[in-house]
XYZ file of N, CA and C in Angstrom:
813
model
N 0.789 -1.251 -0.083
C 0.036 -0.004 -0.103
C 0.893 1.161 -0.015
N 1.946 1.270 0.661
C 2.922 2.333 0.749
C 3.487 2.631 -0.613
N 3.838 1.632 -1.402
C 4.375 1.840 -2.634
C 3.370 2.450 -3.456
N 1.989 2.015 -3.380
C 1.114 2.513 -4.267
C 0.782 4.007 -4.216
N 0.744 4.322 -2.687
C 0.356 5.678 -2.268
C 1.610 6.469 -2.678
N 2.867 6.095 -2.655
C 3.993 6.903 -3.089
C 4.064 7.207 -4.676
N 3.663 6.075 -5.431
C 3.689 6.199 -6.889
C 2.404 7.315 -7.364
N 1.229 6.970 -6.476
C 0.155 8.010 -6.811
C 0.649 9.378 -6.400
N 1.216 9.802 -5.245
C 1.590 10.920 -5.083
C 2.635 11.280 -6.108
N 3.454 10.644 -6.555
C 4.455 11.036 -7.522
C 3.727 11.551 -8.863
N 2.762 10.557 -9.277
C 1.885 10.897 -10.359
C 1.199 12.282 -10.278
N 0.562 12.629 -9.103
C -0.055 13.774 -8.813
C 0.951 14.782 -8.838
N 2.131 14.691 -8.530
C 3.129 15.755 -8.726
C 3.552 16.148 -10.020
N 3.842 15.090 -10.768
C 4.070 15.091 -12.240
C 2.928 15.855 -13.095
N 1.643 15.691 -12.790
C 0.604 16.367 -13.431
C 0.692 17.669 -13.146
N 0.791 18.043 -11.716
C 0.578 19.412 -11.279
C 1.895 20.158 -11.972
N 3.068 19.712 -12.025
C 4.172 20.541 -12.570
C 4.122 20.687 -14.007
N 3.498 19.709 -14.688
C 3.239 19.789 -16.038
C 2.320 20.773 -16.480
N 1.362 21.144 -15.697
C 0.462 22.027 -15.735
C 1.001 23.684 -15.794
N 1.797 23.659 -14.825
C 2.573 24.630 -14.413
C 3.523 24.962 -15.671
N 4.221 24.115 -16.195
C 4.937 24.124 -17.276
C 4.306 24.797 -18.517
N 3.143 24.623 -18.732
C 2.346 25.006 -19.901
C 1.957 26.603 -19.654
N 1.751 26.898 -18.143
C 1.481 28.195 -17.891
C 2.670 28.951 -18.436
N 4.037 28.641 -17.693
C 5.106 29.251 -17.733
C 5.524 29.535 -19.228
N 5.454 28.639 -19.861
C 5.723 28.811 -21.395
C 4.940 29.811 -21.910
N 3.846 29.941 -21.641
C 2.902 31.024 -22.156
C 3.516 32.502 -21.659
N 3.870 32.508 -20.557
C 4.393 33.778 -19.985
C 5.406 34.188 -20.516
N 6.476 33.192 -20.715
C 7.874 33.564 -21.177
C 7.765 34.038 -22.688
N 6.611 33.524 -23.475
C 6.659 33.643 -24.826
C 5.921 35.063 -25.037
N 5.571 35.870 -24.102
C 4.769 37.136 -24.345
C 5.654 38.194 -24.769
N 5.350 38.878 -25.771
C 6.032 40.076 -26.086
C 6.832 40.861 -25.127
N 8.076 41.349 -25.543
C 8.814 42.199 -24.498
C 9.063 41.407 -23.468
N 9.137 39.952 -23.489
C 9.535 39.204 -22.378
C 10.940 39.291 -21.834
N 11.282 38.675 -20.833
C 12.902 38.873 -20.463
C 13.619 37.615 -21.456
N 14.885 37.673 -21.382
C 15.835 36.811 -22.370
C 15.758 35.328 -21.641
N 15.538 34.409 -22.446
C 15.868 33.027 -22.280
C 17.338 32.677 -22.033
N 17.491 31.721 -21.589
C 18.948 31.229 -21.401
C 19.567 31.074 -22.705
N 18.903 30.658 -23.697
C 19.483 30.367 -24.952
C 19.981 31.699 -25.899
N 19.424 32.832 -25.077
C 19.842 34.276 -25.932
C 21.269 34.471 -25.481
N 21.855 33.738 -24.363
C 22.997 34.028 -23.938
C 24.172 33.037 -24.524
N 23.677 31.997 -25.276
C 24.495 30.753 -25.814
C 24.785 30.972 -27.026
N 25.655 30.244 -27.673
C 25.965 29.916 -29.142
C 26.023 28.398 -29.207
N 26.330 28.073 -30.497
C 26.314 26.399 -30.835
C 27.578 25.816 -30.093
N 28.604 26.734 -30.086
C 29.832 26.125 -29.585
C 30.020 26.239 -27.983
N 29.146 26.606 -27.452
C 29.134 26.714 -25.836
C 29.165 25.360 -25.074
N 30.164 25.409 -24.070
C 30.045 24.268 -23.318
C 29.803 24.579 -21.918
N 28.998 24.124 -21.125
C 28.620 24.633 -19.764
C 28.894 23.945 -18.610
N 29.568 24.431 -17.706
C 29.961 23.601 -16.386
C 28.968 24.181 -15.293
N 28.326 23.352 -14.625
C 27.468 23.553 -13.514
C 28.225 23.220 -12.234
N 28.248 24.169 -11.397
C 29.080 23.842 -10.213
C 28.182 23.776 -8.998
N 27.968 22.715 -8.189
C 27.314 22.429 -7.074
C 28.038 22.163 -5.803
N 27.272 22.254 -4.838
C 28.104 21.780 -3.508
C 27.704 20.352 -3.032
N 26.448 20.058 -3.245
C 26.184 18.606 -2.926
C 25.357 17.725 -3.881
N 25.310 16.455 -3.865
C 24.335 15.663 -4.706
C 22.866 16.061 -4.216
N 22.111 16.403 -4.972
C 20.816 16.800 -4.944
C 20.603 18.240 -5.397
N 21.761 19.219 -5.271
C 21.568 20.492 -5.611
C 21.090 20.670 -7.025
N 21.412 19.715 -8.047
C 21.072 19.836 -9.408
C 19.954 19.595 -9.550
N 19.135 18.909 -8.825
C 17.722 18.491 -9.166
C 16.698 19.476 -8.147
N 17.191 19.764 -6.952
C 16.360 20.677 -6.104
C 16.453 22.205 -6.481
N 17.475 22.580 -7.233
C 17.824 23.996 -7.463
C 17.822 24.385 -8.839
N 18.709 23.478 -9.636
C 19.071 23.974 -10.924
C 18.286 23.158 -12.162
N 17.326 22.256 -11.793
C 16.878 21.396 -12.744
C 16.218 22.159 -14.002
N 15.507 23.302 -13.962
C 15.064 24.119 -15.117
C 16.149 24.413 -15.958
N 17.499 24.812 -15.524
C 18.496 25.295 -16.313
C 19.254 23.998 -16.878
N 19.377 22.879 -16.103
C 19.822 21.661 -16.681
C 18.906 21.009 -17.945
N 17.680 21.048 -17.571
C 16.717 20.443 -18.749
C 16.520 21.325 -19.803
N 16.707 22.733 -19.711
C 16.614 23.682 -20.724
C 17.890 23.413 -21.671
N 19.126 23.286 -20.968
C 20.259 23.053 -21.767
C 20.432 22.053 -22.578
N 19.814 20.892 -21.890
C 19.846 19.602 -22.651
C 18.781 19.631 -23.729
N 17.615 20.511 -23.365
C 16.671 20.405 -24.703
C 17.389 21.304 -25.805
N 18.182 22.152 -25.594
C 18.717 22.957 -26.579
C 20.172 22.320 -27.191
N 20.389 20.939 -26.780
C 21.460 20.104 -26.956
C 22.849 20.830 -26.722
N 22.840 21.572 -25.618
C 24.110 22.273 -25.202
C 24.783 21.108 -24.268
N 26.087 20.915 -24.490
C 26.989 19.990 -23.613
C 26.782 20.701 -22.194
N 26.659 19.868 -21.255
C 26.655 20.570 -19.699
C 27.545 19.406 -19.179
N 28.390 19.845 -18.080
C 29.141 19.119 -17.252
C 28.895 19.472 -15.796
N 28.850 18.723 -14.861
C 28.668 18.847 -13.360
C 29.591 18.506 -12.701
N 30.177 19.605 -11.834
C 31.035 19.425 -10.905
C 30.370 19.546 -9.416
N 30.404 18.442 -8.750
C 29.983 18.431 -7.333
C 30.896 18.405 -6.484
N 31.058 19.401 -5.541
C 32.376 19.669 -4.666
C 32.304 18.723 -3.375
N 31.350 18.204 -3.145
C 31.394 17.199 -2.067
C 30.645 15.967 -2.264
N 30.638 14.877 -1.486
C 29.938 13.804 -1.676
C 28.561 13.799 -0.856
N 28.516 14.773 -0.110
C 27.408 14.914 0.753
C 27.137 14.055 1.783
N 28.392 13.816 2.710
C 28.647 12.691 3.545
C 28.344 13.236 5.184
N 27.533 14.212 5.101
C 27.314 14.768 6.603
C 26.692 13.755 7.306
N 25.908 12.959 7.010
C 25.250 11.780 7.454
C 25.864 10.427 7.574
N 26.853 10.488 7.098
C 27.669 9.160 6.438
C 27.238 8.292 5.500
N 26.499 9.076 4.528
C 25.751 8.531 3.285
C 26.576 8.899 2.070
N 27.628 9.274 2.112
C 28.176 9.889 0.958
C 28.355 8.923 -0.063
N 28.692 7.624 0.054
C 28.813 6.645 -1.089
C 27.337 6.465 -1.906
N 26.457 6.232 -0.866
C 24.965 6.251 -1.506
C 24.534 7.595 -2.282
N 25.064 8.555 -1.622
C 24.597 9.987 -2.430
C 25.257 10.057 -3.485
N 26.452 9.504 -3.863
C 26.878 9.618 -5.092
C 26.396 8.786 -6.159
N 25.946 7.585 -5.788
C 25.164 6.989 -6.541
C 23.868 7.388 -7.055
N 23.272 8.211 -5.900
C 21.977 8.838 -6.238
C 22.078 10.116 -7.419
N 23.291 10.563 -6.995
C 23.639 11.842 -8.195
C 23.543 11.377 -9.514
N 24.492 10.155 -9.785
C 24.526 9.606 -11.197
C 23.261 9.209 -11.677
N 22.368 8.608 -10.710
C 21.136 8.199 -11.350
C 20.128 9.321 -11.715
N 20.184 10.416 -10.999
C 19.498 11.664 -11.079
C 19.840 12.371 -12.511
N 21.136 12.408 -12.659
C 21.743 13.010 -13.761
C 21.391 12.259 -14.972
N 21.120 10.912 -14.997
C 20.716 10.025 -15.942
C 19.355 10.599 -16.415
N 18.453 10.778 -15.346
C 17.064 11.357 -15.464
C 17.255 12.502 -16.318
N 17.955 13.420 -15.832
C 18.371 14.845 -16.645
C 18.931 14.796 -17.691
N 19.204 13.574 -18.426
C 19.909 13.567 -19.533
C 21.333 14.153 -19.709
N 22.064 13.998 -18.537
C 23.562 14.344 -18.277
C 24.174 13.054 -18.377
N 25.058 12.874 -19.230
C 25.971 11.458 -19.120
C 26.742 11.364 -17.784
N 26.884 10.105 -17.355
C 27.583 9.993 -16.070
C 29.216 10.481 -16.386
N 29.836 10.232 -17.496
C 31.045 10.872 -17.573
C 31.132 12.130 -17.657
N 30.158 12.901 -17.656
C 30.142 14.582 -17.638
C 30.141 14.754 -16.293
N 29.946 13.955 -15.208
C 29.824 14.394 -13.784
C 30.994 13.893 -13.062
N 31.469 15.110 -12.403
C 32.673 14.689 -11.385
C 32.276 14.967 -9.994
N 32.584 14.276 -9.233
C 32.435 14.254 -7.749
C 33.650 14.386 -6.862
N 33.787 15.195 -6.296
C 35.207 15.687 -5.420
C 34.971 15.210 -3.925
N 35.968 14.423 -3.371
C 35.845 13.881 -2.155
C 37.129 14.457 -1.447
N 37.269 15.622 -0.987
C 38.486 16.376 -0.558
C 38.203 16.568 0.908
N 39.243 16.395 2.038
C 38.879 16.433 3.174
C 38.571 17.938 3.787
N 39.018 18.938 2.733
C 38.882 20.279 2.988
C 37.415 20.892 2.287
N 36.578 19.778 1.759
C 35.406 20.067 1.145
C 34.146 19.106 1.539
N 33.891 19.176 2.998
C 33.191 18.138 3.570
C 31.785 18.889 3.666
N 30.835 18.229 3.601
C 29.275 18.711 3.709
C 29.215 19.010 5.264
N 28.839 20.035 5.494
C 28.581 20.536 6.873
C 27.791 22.064 7.091
N 26.870 22.024 7.923
C 25.923 23.319 8.055
C 26.932 24.380 8.755
N 28.104 23.992 9.319
C 29.185 24.826 10.009
C 30.325 24.979 9.319
N 30.363 24.281 8.076
C 31.645 24.332 7.323
C 31.837 25.296 6.273
N 32.733 26.135 6.389
C 32.951 26.935 5.254
C 34.351 26.521 4.415
N 34.096 26.396 3.148
C 35.204 25.853 2.371
C 36.140 26.633 2.131
N 37.505 26.447 1.974
C 38.433 27.493 1.571
C 38.335 27.686 0.078
N 38.379 28.876 -0.013
C 38.045 29.555 -1.509
C 39.109 29.036 -2.534
N 40.244 28.921 -2.063
C 41.354 28.497 -3.122
C 41.195 26.911 -3.593
N 40.819 26.255 -2.454
C 40.332 24.816 -2.713
C 39.311 24.667 -3.855
N 38.134 25.420 -3.723
C 37.169 25.407 -4.648
C 37.509 25.986 -5.894
N 38.332 27.129 -5.852
C 38.965 27.518 -7.115
C 39.702 26.548 -8.056
N 40.537 25.793 -6.987
C 41.283 24.865 -7.886
C 40.622 23.867 -8.497
N 39.500 23.533 -7.879
C 38.670 22.269 -8.612
C 37.924 22.866 -9.628
N 37.447 23.930 -9.653
C 36.576 24.623 -10.715
C 37.640 24.839 -11.977
N 38.695 25.176 -11.574
C 39.660 25.512 -12.696
C 40.243 24.160 -13.521
N 40.398 23.097 -12.717
C 40.668 21.576 -13.137
C 39.360 21.101 -14.104
N 38.209 21.277 -13.614
C 37.191 20.674 -14.412
C 36.847 21.711 -15.592
N 37.123 23.022 -15.528
C 36.630 23.865 -16.598
C 37.895 23.544 -17.850
N 38.972 23.422 -17.471
C 40.070 23.066 -18.240
C 39.897 21.783 -18.862
N 39.647 20.819 -18.272
C 39.472 19.442 -18.763
C 38.359 19.395 -19.713
N 37.275 20.209 -19.389
C 36.304 19.983 -20.254
C 35.991 21.036 -21.206
N 37.003 22.125 -21.212
C 36.941 23.123 -22.205
C 35.504 23.865 -22.054
N 35.312 24.262 -20.958
C 33.902 24.940 -20.763
C 34.232 26.429 -20.753
N 33.228 27.309 -21.349
C 33.298 28.594 -21.355
C 32.198 29.365 -20.665
N 31.319 28.428 -20.177
C 30.095 29.168 -19.489
C 30.047 28.475 -17.992
N 30.029 29.205 -16.909
C 29.745 28.430 -15.691
C 28.559 28.794 -14.853
N 27.980 27.974 -14.316
C 26.607 28.268 -13.657
C 26.913 27.684 -12.135
N 26.559 28.494 -11.294
C 26.329 28.204 -9.878
C 25.422 29.123 -8.856
N 25.694 29.021 -7.594
C 24.853 29.663 -6.611
C 25.413 31.016 -6.665
N 24.617 32.042 -6.197
C 24.976 33.342 -5.931
C 25.341 33.523 -4.417
N 25.713 34.696 -4.126
C 26.391 34.985 -2.746
C 25.527 34.511 -1.498
N 24.315 34.291 -1.782
C 23.480 34.117 -0.719
C 23.047 32.444 -0.460
N 23.442 31.876 -1.683
C 23.318 30.359 -1.497
C 22.274 29.685 -1.721
N 21.045 30.517 -2.233
C 19.557 29.965 -2.166
C 19.050 29.737 -0.739
N 19.750 28.890 -0.146
C 19.145 28.453 1.283
C 20.096 29.003 2.498
N 21.124 29.657 2.038
C 22.081 30.265 3.075
C 22.951 29.109 3.658
N 23.136 27.727 2.906
C 23.866 26.931 3.320
C 25.409 27.341 3.143
N 26.419 27.333 4.244
C 27.606 27.812 4.047
C 28.409 27.149 2.900
N 28.046 25.937 2.666
C 28.948 25.171 1.348
C 28.308 25.818 0.266
N 27.067 26.373 0.026
C 26.573 26.885 -1.129
C 27.374 28.137 -1.537
N 27.442 28.924 -0.309
C 27.964 30.380 -0.274
C 29.353 30.171 -0.709
N 30.117 29.107 -0.320
C 31.651 28.970 -0.404
C 31.731 28.476 -1.866
N 30.842 27.868 -2.496
C 30.789 27.502 -3.931
C 30.883 28.930 -4.699
N 29.994 29.466 -4.301
C 29.954 30.986 -5.071
C 31.406 31.631 -5.015
N 31.748 31.863 -3.899
C 32.979 32.578 -3.584
C 34.079 31.887 -4.163
N 34.357 30.517 -4.433
C 35.386 29.812 -5.015
C 35.126 30.075 -6.522
N 33.793 30.158 -7.070
C 33.878 30.308 -8.479
C 34.113 31.763 -8.865
N 33.755 32.712 -8.025
C 33.916 34.106 -8.211
C 35.430 34.382 -8.160
N 36.303 33.529 -7.420
C 37.622 33.835 -7.363
C 38.419 33.345 -8.516
N 37.744 32.159 -9.170
C 38.261 31.667 -10.422
C 38.125 32.514 -11.381
N 36.975 33.163 -11.451
C 36.550 34.005 -12.669
C 37.472 35.156 -12.516
N 37.721 35.726 -11.337
C 38.569 37.019 -11.298
C 39.799 36.722 -11.585
N 40.407 35.517 -11.213
C 41.920 35.168 -11.213
C 42.093 34.782 -12.859
N 41.120 34.000 -13.529
C 41.246 33.717 -14.919
C 41.373 35.231 -15.729
N 40.421 35.950 -15.527
C 40.205 37.312 -16.219
C 41.602 38.200 -16.018
N 42.036 38.090 -14.935
C 43.433 38.601 -14.545
C 44.482 37.998 -15.401
N 44.479 36.802 -15.355
C 45.760 36.108 -15.945
C 45.695 36.283 -17.477
N 44.410 36.213 -17.853
C 44.238 36.261 -19.335
C 44.648 37.639 -20.005
N 44.500 38.745 -19.086
C 44.678 40.078 -19.590
C 46.129 40.508 -19.234
N 46.749 39.955 -18.477
C 47.979 40.681 -18.025
C 49.268 39.548 -18.479
N 48.933 38.242 -18.455
C 49.882 37.392 -18.602
C 49.956 36.469 -19.719
N 50.967 35.871 -20.294
C 51.034 35.007 -21.272
C 50.927 33.630 -20.901
N 49.761 33.215 -20.252
C 49.644 31.629 -19.796
C 49.236 31.036 -21.108
N 49.803 29.847 -21.432
C 49.564 29.219 -22.394
C 48.324 28.506 -22.231
N 47.995 28.068 -21.308
C 46.666 27.223 -20.755
C 45.401 28.097 -21.030
N 45.619 29.182 -20.147
C 44.509 30.161 -20.034
C 44.201 30.743 -21.382
N 45.167 30.975 -22.060
C 45.080 31.748 -23.378
C 44.404 30.850 -24.640
N 44.619 29.714 -24.196
C 43.910 28.738 -25.237
C 42.523 28.429 -24.967
N 42.085 28.854 -23.870
C 40.464 28.864 -23.543
C 39.864 29.756 -23.952
N 38.572 29.585 -24.244
C 37.774 30.751 -24.808
C 37.210 31.607 -23.491
N 36.823 32.972 -23.818
C 36.305 33.631 -22.712
C 35.424 33.089 -21.822
N 35.462 33.433 -20.594
C 34.744 32.805 -19.628
C 33.596 33.658 -19.186
N 32.298 33.098 -18.931
C 31.181 33.857 -18.566
C 30.491 32.892 -17.349
N 30.183 33.922 -16.374
C 29.783 32.880 -15.166
C 28.249 33.511 -14.932
N 27.309 32.748 -14.670
C 25.860 33.021 -14.313
C 25.618 32.614 -12.958
N 25.005 33.367 -12.138
C 24.468 32.861 -10.682
C 22.981 32.706 -10.520
N 22.612 31.778 -9.743
C 21.063 31.413 -9.542
C 20.763 32.196 -8.375
N 19.653 33.212 -8.921
C 19.140 34.235 -7.764
C 18.529 33.560 -6.678
N 18.920 34.060 -5.554
C 18.410 33.826 -4.175
C 17.151 34.995 -3.982
N 16.027 34.266 -3.703
C 14.909 35.215 -3.601
C 14.470 35.288 -2.129
N 13.437 36.136 -1.658
C 13.025 36.174 -0.450
C 12.239 34.784 -0.070
N 12.162 34.564 1.168
C 11.431 33.348 1.666
C 10.016 33.186 1.117
N 9.456 34.392 0.864
C 8.015 34.374 0.506
C 8.090 33.898 -0.930
N 9.041 34.391 -1.867
C 8.809 34.242 -3.271
C 9.526 32.787 -3.481
N 10.319 32.305 -2.492
C 10.918 31.139 -2.688
C 9.982 30.044 -2.651
N 8.665 30.087 -1.825
C 7.785 29.167 -1.952
C 6.318 29.513 -2.355
N 6.555 30.496 -3.478
C 5.269 30.982 -4.208
C 4.929 29.803 -5.142
N 6.044 28.990 -5.613
C 5.771 28.057 -6.603
C 5.541 28.882 -7.862
N 4.187 28.273 -8.505
C 3.723 28.955 -9.749
C 3.681 30.392 -9.941
N 3.084 31.032 -8.795
C 2.957 32.192 -8.542
C 4.305 33.092 -8.939
N 5.228 32.556 -8.421
C 6.564 33.266 -8.601
C 7.039 33.600 -9.919
N 6.433 32.546 -10.770
C 6.817 32.780 -12.400
C 6.603 34.213 -13.092
N 5.579 34.674 -12.260
C 5.074 36.101 -12.833
C 6.069 37.235 -12.242
N 6.315 37.023 -10.849
C 7.387 38.141 -10.344
C 8.574 37.944 -10.798
N 9.226 36.567 -11.178
C 10.397 36.358 -11.667
C 10.427 37.000 -13.110
N 9.484 36.775 -13.971
C 9.442 37.380 -15.157
C 9.527 38.774 -15.237
N 8.959 39.654 -14.430
C 9.031 40.996 -14.339
C 10.382 41.579 -14.091
N 10.867 40.868 -12.909
C 12.150 41.224 -12.304
C 13.300 40.846 -13.411
N 13.325 39.634 -14.183
C 14.140 39.452 -15.441
C 14.003 40.382 -16.318
N 12.906 40.867 -16.672
C 12.827 41.870 -17.849
C 13.473 43.296 -17.659
N 13.614 43.510 -16.407
C 14.177 44.771 -16.190
C 15.912 44.830 -16.350
N 16.518 43.703 -16.388
C 17.824 43.483 -16.777
C 18.273 42.877 -18.023
N 19.207 43.403 -18.808
C 19.623 42.864 -19.890
C 20.738 41.528 -19.604
N 21.146 41.524 -18.634
C 22.050 40.652 -18.141
C 21.329 39.415 -17.331
N 20.198 39.260 -17.558
C 19.308 38.307 -16.580
C 18.659 37.396 -17.384
N 18.651 36.145 -17.002
C 18.073 35.242 -17.920
C 17.024 34.368 -16.947
N 15.591 34.388 -17.683
C 14.547 33.810 -17.095
C 14.393 32.356 -17.674
N 14.626 31.514 -16.870
C 14.545 30.108 -17.309
C 13.691 29.195 -16.690
N 12.548 29.078 -17.605
C 11.420 28.159 -17.228
C 11.797 26.571 -17.485
N 11.366 25.668 -16.706
C 11.632 24.396 -16.764
C 10.629 23.710 -17.845
N 11.360 23.097 -18.851
C 10.443 22.839 -20.156
C 9.859 21.278 -19.754
N 10.497 20.731 -18.639
C 9.860 19.374 -18.443
C 9.942 18.914 -16.753
N 9.096 19.725 -16.064
C 9.206 19.711 -14.530
C 8.985 18.296 -14.102
N 8.385 17.569 -14.742
C 8.042 16.272 -14.248
C 9.457 15.517 -14.148
N 10.278 15.719 -15.117
C 11.576 15.108 -15.172
C 12.300 15.691 -13.988
N 12.132 16.822 -13.678
C 12.948 17.439 -12.543
C 12.387 16.643 -11.376
N 11.345 16.293 -11.181
C 10.822 15.766 -9.954
C 11.261 14.221 -10.023
N 11.343 13.480 -11.260
C 11.833 12.087 -11.216
C 13.207 12.127 -10.802
N 14.129 13.118 -11.276
C 15.536 13.254 -10.809
C 15.590 13.327 -9.566
N 14.807 14.217 -8.896
C 14.903 14.366 -7.424
C 14.632 13.177 -6.647
N 13.785 12.245 -7.223
C 13.092 11.044 -6.493
C 14.394 10.203 -6.504
N 15.321 10.384 -7.301
C 16.445 9.387 -7.171
C 17.377 9.468 -6.064
N 17.207 10.625 -5.371
C 17.811 10.969 -4.026
C 17.237 10.518 -2.816
N 16.933 9.206 -2.899
C 15.957 8.677 -1.885
C 16.653 8.731 -0.547
N 17.623 8.790 -0.192
C 18.209 9.248 1.100
C 17.671 10.637 1.700
N 17.395 11.570 0.658
C 16.943 12.820 1.226
C 15.576 13.115 1.157
N 14.767 12.095 0.880
C 13.352 12.256 0.472
C 12.496 12.167 1.810
N 12.874 13.129 2.626
C 11.979 13.204 4.041
C 10.901 13.998 3.571
N 9.748 14.091 4.385
C 8.454 14.491 4.161
C 8.557 16.073 3.767
N 9.370 16.865 4.334
C 9.281 18.463 3.960
C 10.045 18.622 2.611
N 10.755 17.481 1.975
C 11.328 17.827 0.562
C 10.142 17.495 -0.313
N 9.412 16.803 -0.153
C 8.151 16.569 -1.044
C 7.404 18.096 -1.102
N 7.299 18.678 0.170
C 6.806 20.020 0.154
C 7.462 20.717 -0.667
N 8.812 20.836 -0.466
C 9.788 21.747 -1.404
C 9.545 21.399 -2.879
N 9.498 20.134 -3.158
C 9.071 19.985 -4.646
C 7.956 20.660 -5.120
N 6.983 20.550 -4.525
C 5.655 21.155 -4.792
C 5.560 22.579 -4.984
N 5.948 23.214 -3.875
C 6.101 24.608 -3.549
C 6.987 25.517 -4.022
N 8.155 24.968 -4.222
C 9.665 25.962 -4.465
C 9.469 26.338 -5.749
N 9.785 27.677 -5.888
C 9.919 28.225 -7.380
C 10.959 27.573 -8.098
N 12.179 26.812 -7.389
C 13.039 26.397 -8.159
C 12.741 25.037 -8.843
N 11.649 24.605 -8.521
C 11.138 23.380 -9.504
C 10.713 23.942 -10.797
N 10.268 25.162 -10.938
C 9.541 25.561 -12.103
C 10.451 26.648 -12.896
N 11.235 27.392 -12.126
C 11.949 28.543 -12.963
C 13.251 28.784 -12.205
N 14.248 29.253 -12.946
C 15.313 29.749 -12.317
C 15.632 31.068 -13.045
N 16.167 32.134 -12.174
C 16.570 33.124 -12.652
C 18.297 33.399 -12.437
N 18.834 33.505 -13.744
C 20.092 33.525 -13.672
C 20.608 35.012 -13.959
N 21.566 35.519 -13.312
C 22.299 36.644 -13.462
C 23.814 36.550 -13.959
N 24.289 37.426 -14.925
C 25.622 37.326 -15.506
C 26.487 38.080 -14.320
N 27.465 37.354 -14.007
C 28.476 37.915 -12.977
C 29.469 38.928 -13.737
N 29.635 40.103 -13.093
C 30.357 41.241 -13.684
C 31.635 41.526 -12.698
């Protein structure tokens, strides 16, 4: 009975978010609407998504990942920890790979870091230089020219999310500085780098779900360097999140239903 109830709940969620997707597609297609992510991309772009923990890609970035895959843009995911705070690091790594399969991201495009200085924890601040090094290695190895990550508030305020932003920001600043004043053979061979950060909203907007699509559209419309990304297949995002079984406590089901990040991402270009 429990399995039947869970399946019914998942089906209800999938139907609900699919209806939301139809409404969102209509909104973004209106005249004078904000820019879609594709407006900032070219056919040769390769994107690196930098996250802190397994499940971040599904909980927060699913609209972006699915939009990129729908546009056939190569995407690579760098997960800076195994999510081992509860001793489940090995399980969570496997869950991440299963979730990425649902998101149509090949497992060979996923890198999971297990560094003593990058351990999951609500009181752990990661060294900026260590994050910067890992981002540099992954960006160079995969020849990526677009990076997407959290903003300075980390969506949920998690210190690992915030550390991820500052490490990416440090890499962006360092790479811009090196490419402009030094003759670094590796850096000079890479394409120019653009970084986008995921907007952190107020708590009210965060849990407005469908209603926040309107607010997000209006806010994004005011900036020429802001992208409004609607999830083209929200039910796939739900299926991806369901692969993270170790994390599916009751309140995460509420998050999936009510969070704006299930339906829409607002990305700002870092300057």
